[in-house]
Amino acid sequence: MVDLVLRSRRAVVADGERPAAVSVAGGRIVAVDDHDARVDAAEEVDLGDVALLPGLVDTHVHVNEPGRTEWEGFATATRAAAAGGVTAIVDMPLNSLPPTVDVDALIVKLAAARGQLHVDVGFWGGAIPGNVGALPALHAAGVYGFKAFLADSGVPEFPPLSPDQLEEALRAVDAQFVVHAEDPGHLHPAASSPAYADFLASRPPDAEHAAVATAIAAARATGRRVHILHLSAATALPLIERARADGLPVTAETCPHYLTLDAAHIPAGATEFKCCPPIRDAANADRLWAALADGLISCVVSDHSPCTPELKRQDTGDFAAAWGGIASVQLGLPVVWTAARARGHTLADVVSWMARRPAELVGLAGKGRIAVGADADLVAFDPEAEFTVDPVRLHHRNPVTPYAGKVLAGVVRTTWLRGRTVTGDAPRGVFLTREGS
């Protein structure tokens, strides 16, 4: 007898979307059968036409705890993730205090997170000036790789690397490096203004283009793996395409807001739309979608980067003074699905972008897929249902979102973590560490 069997006429499994019965025992998937297969199970759930997806994997989440827990925390971030169908996240090394730049800081973060996790959580380390000697030990402690900035991060305790320092860090440890690619030489001081166009002009596409070129040059010089974070400027895509054609281990991601929001429609003073790099125009988004479709961009992740409402400067609407970050870990799936289906993409496409490929990026072999042997991290997702985004129903700590009032398609009905329903009451998430650590 298995513990649970889930039946759906729209299960997204290894060979695409089809009717299936998924059996779970001991927290893992033990069979993927035809929809009507007879299964001796302690519990059976028939989802009908509600889709069954693998739990999403979000490799770009800023939890901010400890140190800036008033911005976000492990309990609230992971509860929001589960509500959005995300069953595994990888936490960024900033904006917590201390940042995760050495083993001691990782230990502090683990202690802060213990007992609070509603989904599984892994960690990135950070590469900053002066910590190159700490990187091998931090990698051995289980982080999935290292994040580096090429421009100001927004917090003083996590300064950027120069091109030479980035190359030095890559040579220090054979690890996945993920790079915030904006070049400081192409950024301009943003004038105090409620006009989004003024902020956008301060971070032109050339800044991303130049920094992507720097990151690729470091990958070419060292042979190390480099992943371009939250790609916004489509003008950098030919650089990535050329690098991949040359056989370099270079990959890229983008985010829901770059795919679905349009700079031309951001109201004056609407600082909830501010992020870095910035949201650009609809034609740029079209090119990002095309890159997703052909695999040049491998995955879509949230870059969940919340703060307090006060730091968003909603009182003045000043884009220059506002914190740059969008909190969207709970909404990424319906945001992307709403836009993807309008463009003719399938649920299987969305699962590839938001579950399978992020899991592959960090080597989470048991996540992001419905297959025998994988963790039974599963999501009942009603792709035809619609809802209006109400900020008070979001689970992240501060209910600020650029999606407020938007009508989205796709409702997460239930999330299972290793075969057990996530209720938001009893944290059962575990720490994830890199295999071989």
C-alpha atoms as one frame of an Amber mdcrd trajectory, in Angstrom:
protein
   0.000   0.000   0.000   1.235   3.496  -0.866   0.603   6.517   1.331  -1.131
   8.664  -1.283  -2.268   8.549  -4.880  -3.101  11.744  -6.768  -5.081  11.484
  -9.995  -5.301  14.295 -12.523  -6.371  14.495 -16.132  -3.741  17.227 -16.536
  -0.578  15.953 -14.867   2.661  17.510 -16.126   5.055  14.567 -16.125   8.317
  13.784 -17.911   6.683  13.264 -21.319   4.435  16.330 -21.089   0.878  16.899
 -19.954  -1.348  13.827 -19.758  -3.823  12.029 -17.488  -1.925  10.219 -14.756
  -2.039   8.672 -11.298   0.949   9.610  -9.148   1.690   7.362  -6.176   3.628
   8.493  -3.126   5.295   6.493  -0.361   7.809   7.623   2.209   7.820  11.143
   0.838   8.857  10.113  -2.667   7.099   9.381  -5.929   7.057   5.617  -6.393
   4.909   5.288  -9.519   3.491   7.366 -12.359   0.693   5.279 -13.868  -2.198
   5.702 -16.241  -4.973   7.829 -14.791  -7.303   4.927 -14.039  -4.703   2.470
 -12.752  -5.737   0.535  -9.662  -3.622   1.575  -6.700  -3.866   0.367  -3.105
  -3.454   3.663  -1.224  -4.084   4.926   2.278  -5.360   8.183   0.783  -6.616
   9.007  -2.690  -7.262  12.449  -4.178  -8.921  12.856  -7.569  -8.172  16.330
  -8.899 -10.285  15.955 -12.005  -9.258  18.669 -14.495  -7.171  20.540 -11.933
  -3.572  20.178 -13.075  -0.933  18.331 -11.070   2.465  20.009 -11.308   5.803
  19.368  -9.650   6.552  21.867  -6.926   8.303  24.916  -8.321  11.932  25.642
  -7.468  12.805  29.303  -6.937  16.568  29.796  -6.859  16.421  33.576  -6.346
  14.802  34.567  -3.041  15.915  37.203  -0.536  14.642  36.099   2.880  16.625
  38.828   4.734  16.627  37.033   8.101  18.480  37.531  10.408  19.240  41.220
  10.615  16.473  42.631   8.438  13.647  40.377   9.573  11.258  43.334   9.541
  11.648  43.190   5.742  10.970  39.447   5.481  11.652  36.232   7.372  11.871
  32.484   6.878   8.385  31.776   8.238   6.644  34.372   6.086   8.714  33.856
   2.939   8.324  30.078   2.948   4.613  30.292   3.752   4.210  32.614   0.764
   6.258  30.250  -1.378   4.059  27.277  -0.517   0.913  29.298  -1.217   2.354
  30.000  -4.671   3.206  26.382  -5.473   6.928  26.761  -4.694   8.307  23.876
  -2.644  12.026  24.703  -2.652  13.834  28.026  -2.530  17.496  29.010  -2.525
  18.127  32.020  -0.306  20.400  34.825  -1.454  23.383  35.808   0.746  22.087
  39.362   1.206  20.203  41.344   2.637  20.577  39.446   5.888  22.974  40.571
   8.588  25.515  39.102   8.525  25.568  38.342   4.806  26.433  34.732   3.980
  30.068  35.320   3.024  31.782  32.790   5.295  30.979  29.628   7.233  30.309
  31.483  10.478  27.654  33.613   8.770  26.050  30.497   7.265  25.822  28.972
  10.740  24.079  32.120  11.999  21.577  31.945   9.140  20.867  28.249   9.707
  20.183  28.946  13.374  17.768  31.741  12.462  15.898  29.563   9.978  15.632
  26.384  12.038  12.054  25.366  12.812  10.501  28.043  10.581  10.526  26.438
   7.138   7.281  25.611   5.333   9.219  24.557   2.217  12.747  23.249   1.703
  15.504  25.876   1.700  19.046  25.955   0.366  21.535  28.802   0.407  23.817
  30.764  -1.877  27.090  32.102  -0.564  28.391  35.539  -1.409  31.567  36.659
  -3.162  32.704  40.111  -2.058  36.059  41.907  -2.044  38.414  40.276   0.446
  36.609  36.962   1.053  38.099  34.862  -1.733  39.927  32.743   0.838  36.629
  31.871   2.540  34.918  30.558  -0.591  36.217  26.946  -0.644  35.179  26.269
   2.962  31.783  27.883   2.435  31.245  25.729  -0.659  32.246  22.643   1.283
  29.684  23.615   3.952  26.923  23.115   1.387  26.053  26.393  -0.332  24.978
  25.985  -3.950  27.453  28.510  -5.292  28.234  32.190  -5.008  26.504  35.433
  -5.834  28.483  38.455  -6.945  27.487  41.996  -7.823  29.267  44.047 -10.448
  27.549  47.265  -9.273  26.412  48.617  -5.920  24.159  46.062  -4.215  22.211
  48.651  -2.244  23.606  47.496   1.111  27.090  48.489   2.313  28.013  45.103
   3.785  27.859  43.441   0.340  30.102  45.499  -1.973  30.598  44.690  -5.661
  33.510  42.939  -7.322  35.671  44.475  -9.994  36.169  42.406 -13.180  39.568
  41.237 -11.893  38.098  40.301  -8.511  35.314  38.333 -10.209  37.880  36.339
 -12.168  39.903  35.766  -8.991  36.818  34.429  -7.198  35.990  32.104 -10.082
  39.501  30.676 -10.008  39.326  30.123  -6.238  36.599  27.473  -6.285  34.912
  25.259  -8.880  31.360  26.365  -8.183  28.286  27.874  -9.807  28.595  31.670
  -9.796  25.493  33.811 -10.191  26.064  37.408 -11.187  24.047  40.592 -10.801
  25.102  42.055 -14.131  24.972  45.835 -14.224  28.092  47.851 -15.007  28.647
  50.840 -12.711  30.291  52.820 -15.489  27.031  52.863 -17.423  24.716  53.729
 -14.520  23.672  57.310 -13.859  22.518  58.963 -10.633  18.732  58.912 -10.543
  17.147  62.314 -10.014  14.621  62.608  -7.208  11.396  62.123  -9.135   8.044
  60.319  -9.122   8.376  59.678 -12.870   9.316  56.090 -13.674  10.955  57.215
 -16.919  13.519  59.188 -14.928  14.503  56.127 -12.914  14.569  53.926 -16.037
  16.947  56.343 -17.770  19.409  55.956 -14.896  19.853  52.214 -15.584  20.033
  51.856 -19.385  20.346  48.548 -21.272  24.010  49.346 -21.929  24.717  48.784
 -18.227  23.485  45.203 -18.432  25.127  44.606 -21.801  28.541  45.685 -20.524
  28.281  43.667 -17.311  27.109  40.527 -19.119  30.164  40.909 -21.349  32.353
  41.140 -18.225  30.808  38.008 -16.704  31.216  36.070 -19.948  34.844  37.167
 -20.224  35.455  35.777 -16.730  33.814  32.484 -17.707  35.929  32.347 -20.858
  39.151  33.005 -18.923  38.461  30.439 -16.187  36.109  27.832 -17.650  33.863
  28.242 -14.602  30.073  28.208 -14.602  28.478  31.657 -14.748  24.760  32.341
 -14.527  23.336  35.774 -15.362  20.749  36.765 -12.785  17.423  38.509 -13.501
  18.173  39.442 -17.116  16.153  42.492 -18.019  17.848  43.974 -21.122  17.239
  41.874 -24.214  20.142  43.612 -25.928  22.485  41.315 -23.957  20.954  38.146
 -25.415  23.321  37.935 -28.429  26.291  37.929 -26.042  24.855  34.942 -24.178
  23.986  33.188 -27.421  27.547  33.633 -28.701  29.037  32.385 -25.426  26.905
  29.268 -25.508  27.763  28.645 -29.151  31.411  28.779 -28.093  30.724  26.073
 -25.523  31.038  28.278 -22.457  29.070  27.223 -19.327  26.971  30.395 -19.331
  23.254  30.439 -18.511  20.673  33.116 -17.769  17.375  33.647 -15.998  14.660
  36.259 -16.065  11.777  37.148 -13.753   7.987  37.417 -14.006   8.041  41.211
 -13.795  10.358  41.578 -16.784   8.105  39.318 -18.843   4.746  40.842 -17.948
   5.077  44.478 -16.857   5.581  47.417 -19.207   7.528  50.562 -18.356   5.064
  52.624 -20.394   2.235  51.746 -18.007   3.910  52.321 -14.632   2.071  55.185
 -12.903   3.850  58.169 -11.424   4.974  57.493  -7.862   4.223  53.745  -8.092
   7.449  52.724  -6.396   6.189  49.178  -5.880   7.378  48.675  -9.491  10.991
  49.645  -8.741  13.605  46.937  -9.092  17.181  46.714 -10.331  17.738  46.095
 -13.166  14.539  47.891 -14.123  11.365  46.841 -15.869  11.672  47.862 -19.515
   9.237  48.184 -22.427   6.903  45.682 -24.071   9.132  45.162 -27.120  11.982
  44.194 -24.781   9.683  41.712 -23.012   8.778  40.158 -26.372  12.449  39.404
 -26.973  12.787  37.844 -23.514   9.820  35.590 -24.259  11.433  34.533 -27.543
  14.664  33.706 -25.704  12.714  31.610 -23.219  10.991  29.752 -26.014  14.255
  28.796 -27.696  16.052  27.944 -24.439  18.555  30.806 -24.454  17.054  31.941
 -21.140  16.779  28.775 -19.098  14.539  29.663 -16.186  12.104  32.102 -14.589
  12.562  32.878 -10.891  11.089  35.522  -8.633  13.986  37.643  -7.336  11.673
  38.011  -4.333  13.211  41.095  -2.698  10.828  42.681  -0.179  11.273  45.519
   2.262   9.093  47.539   4.606   6.475  49.867   3.062   8.396  52.830   4.462
  11.497  51.904   2.454   9.400  51.864  -0.707   8.794  55.576  -0.047   5.148
  55.326  -0.916   4.671  58.573   1.001   6.629  60.584  -1.577   6.621  58.294
  -4.602  10.286  59.114  -5.147  11.777  56.387  -7.317  15.337  57.504  -6.576
  14.901  57.102  -2.811  12.785  53.924  -2.837  14.217  50.453  -2.197  14.501
  48.465  -5.416  12.882  45.069  -5.170   9.669  43.214  -6.002   8.085  40.636
  -3.696   6.494  37.974  -5.872   7.324  34.461  -4.661   3.619  33.756  -4.063
   2.437  35.154  -7.399   5.069  34.041  -9.897   3.205  30.967 -11.150  -0.116
  32.661 -11.985   1.647  35.773 -13.322   3.733  33.718 -15.734   0.919  31.319
 -16.633  -1.485  34.172 -17.429   0.980  35.676 -19.902   2.355  32.364 -21.188
  -0.993  30.893 -22.205  -1.879  34.128 -24.024   1.286  33.595 -26.076   0.465
  29.956 -26.866   2.739  28.318 -24.319   1.726  25.251 -22.313   1.763  24.264
 -18.680   4.662  21.967 -19.551   6.617  25.021 -20.743   5.968  26.842 -17.477
   7.008  23.796 -15.462  10.230  23.588 -17.453  11.041  27.262 -16.790   9.979
  27.413 -13.147  10.610  23.914 -11.762  12.826  21.597 -13.795  15.464  24.023
 -15.036  15.988  25.926 -11.770  16.410  22.554 -10.061  18.976  21.578 -12.682
  20.828  24.876 -12.210  21.697  24.004  -8.618  21.789  20.228  -8.950  18.560
  19.400  -7.096  18.020  16.047  -8.797  15.035  15.147  -6.624  13.126  18.380
  -7.232  11.221  20.044 -10.056   9.785  16.959 -11.769   7.115  14.307 -11.446
   9.119  11.119 -11.860   9.762   7.932  -9.945  12.340   8.582  -7.244  11.762
  12.333  -7.058  10.542  14.017  -3.909   6.743  14.102  -3.744   6.676  17.903
  -3.928   3.475  18.489  -5.853   0.987  21.229  -6.630  -2.708  21.122  -7.509
  -3.046  24.074  -9.881  -6.337  25.111 -11.450  -5.212  26.726 -14.702  -8.654
  27.964 -15.733  -9.675  29.659 -12.470  -9.091  33.398 -12.125  -8.569  35.666
  -9.139  -7.880  39.310  -8.418  -4.667  40.029  -6.511  -5.496  41.385  -3.060
  -2.347  42.385  -1.149  -3.869  41.518   2.227  -4.109  37.862   1.131  -0.392
  37.590   0.428   1.726  35.787   2.995   5.021  37.629   2.674   5.664  39.969
   5.584   4.868  43.317   3.972   1.936  43.245   1.524   3.392  45.507  -1.159
   3.050  44.327  -4.761   2.902  45.796  -8.266   0.291  43.164  -9.121  -2.386
  44.571  -6.783  -5.760  44.570  -8.512  -4.604  42.509 -11.483  -6.775  39.604
 -12.615  -4.636  36.496 -12.988  -5.340  33.017 -14.298  -4.344  29.983 -12.282
  -5.067  29.193  -8.647  -2.927  26.994  -6.412  -5.399  24.692  -4.654  -3.009
  22.501  -2.622   0.740  22.158  -2.174   2.323  18.917  -0.970   5.852  18.755
   0.450   7.181  15.192   0.336   3.626  13.928   0.112   2.164  15.931   2.982
  -0.117  18.929   2.589   1.450  22.266   3.451  -1.028  24.072   5.682   1.097
  27.007   6.796   0.690  25.935  10.414   3.288  23.188  10.922   6.717  23.925
   9.393   8.161  20.741   7.849  10.724  22.129   5.467  14.319  20.965   5.640
  17.677  22.490   4.825  19.031  21.617   1.403  22.761  21.333   0.850  24.778
  20.833  -2.276  25.392  17.194  -3.066  28.892  16.196  -2.146  29.233  18.815
   0.589
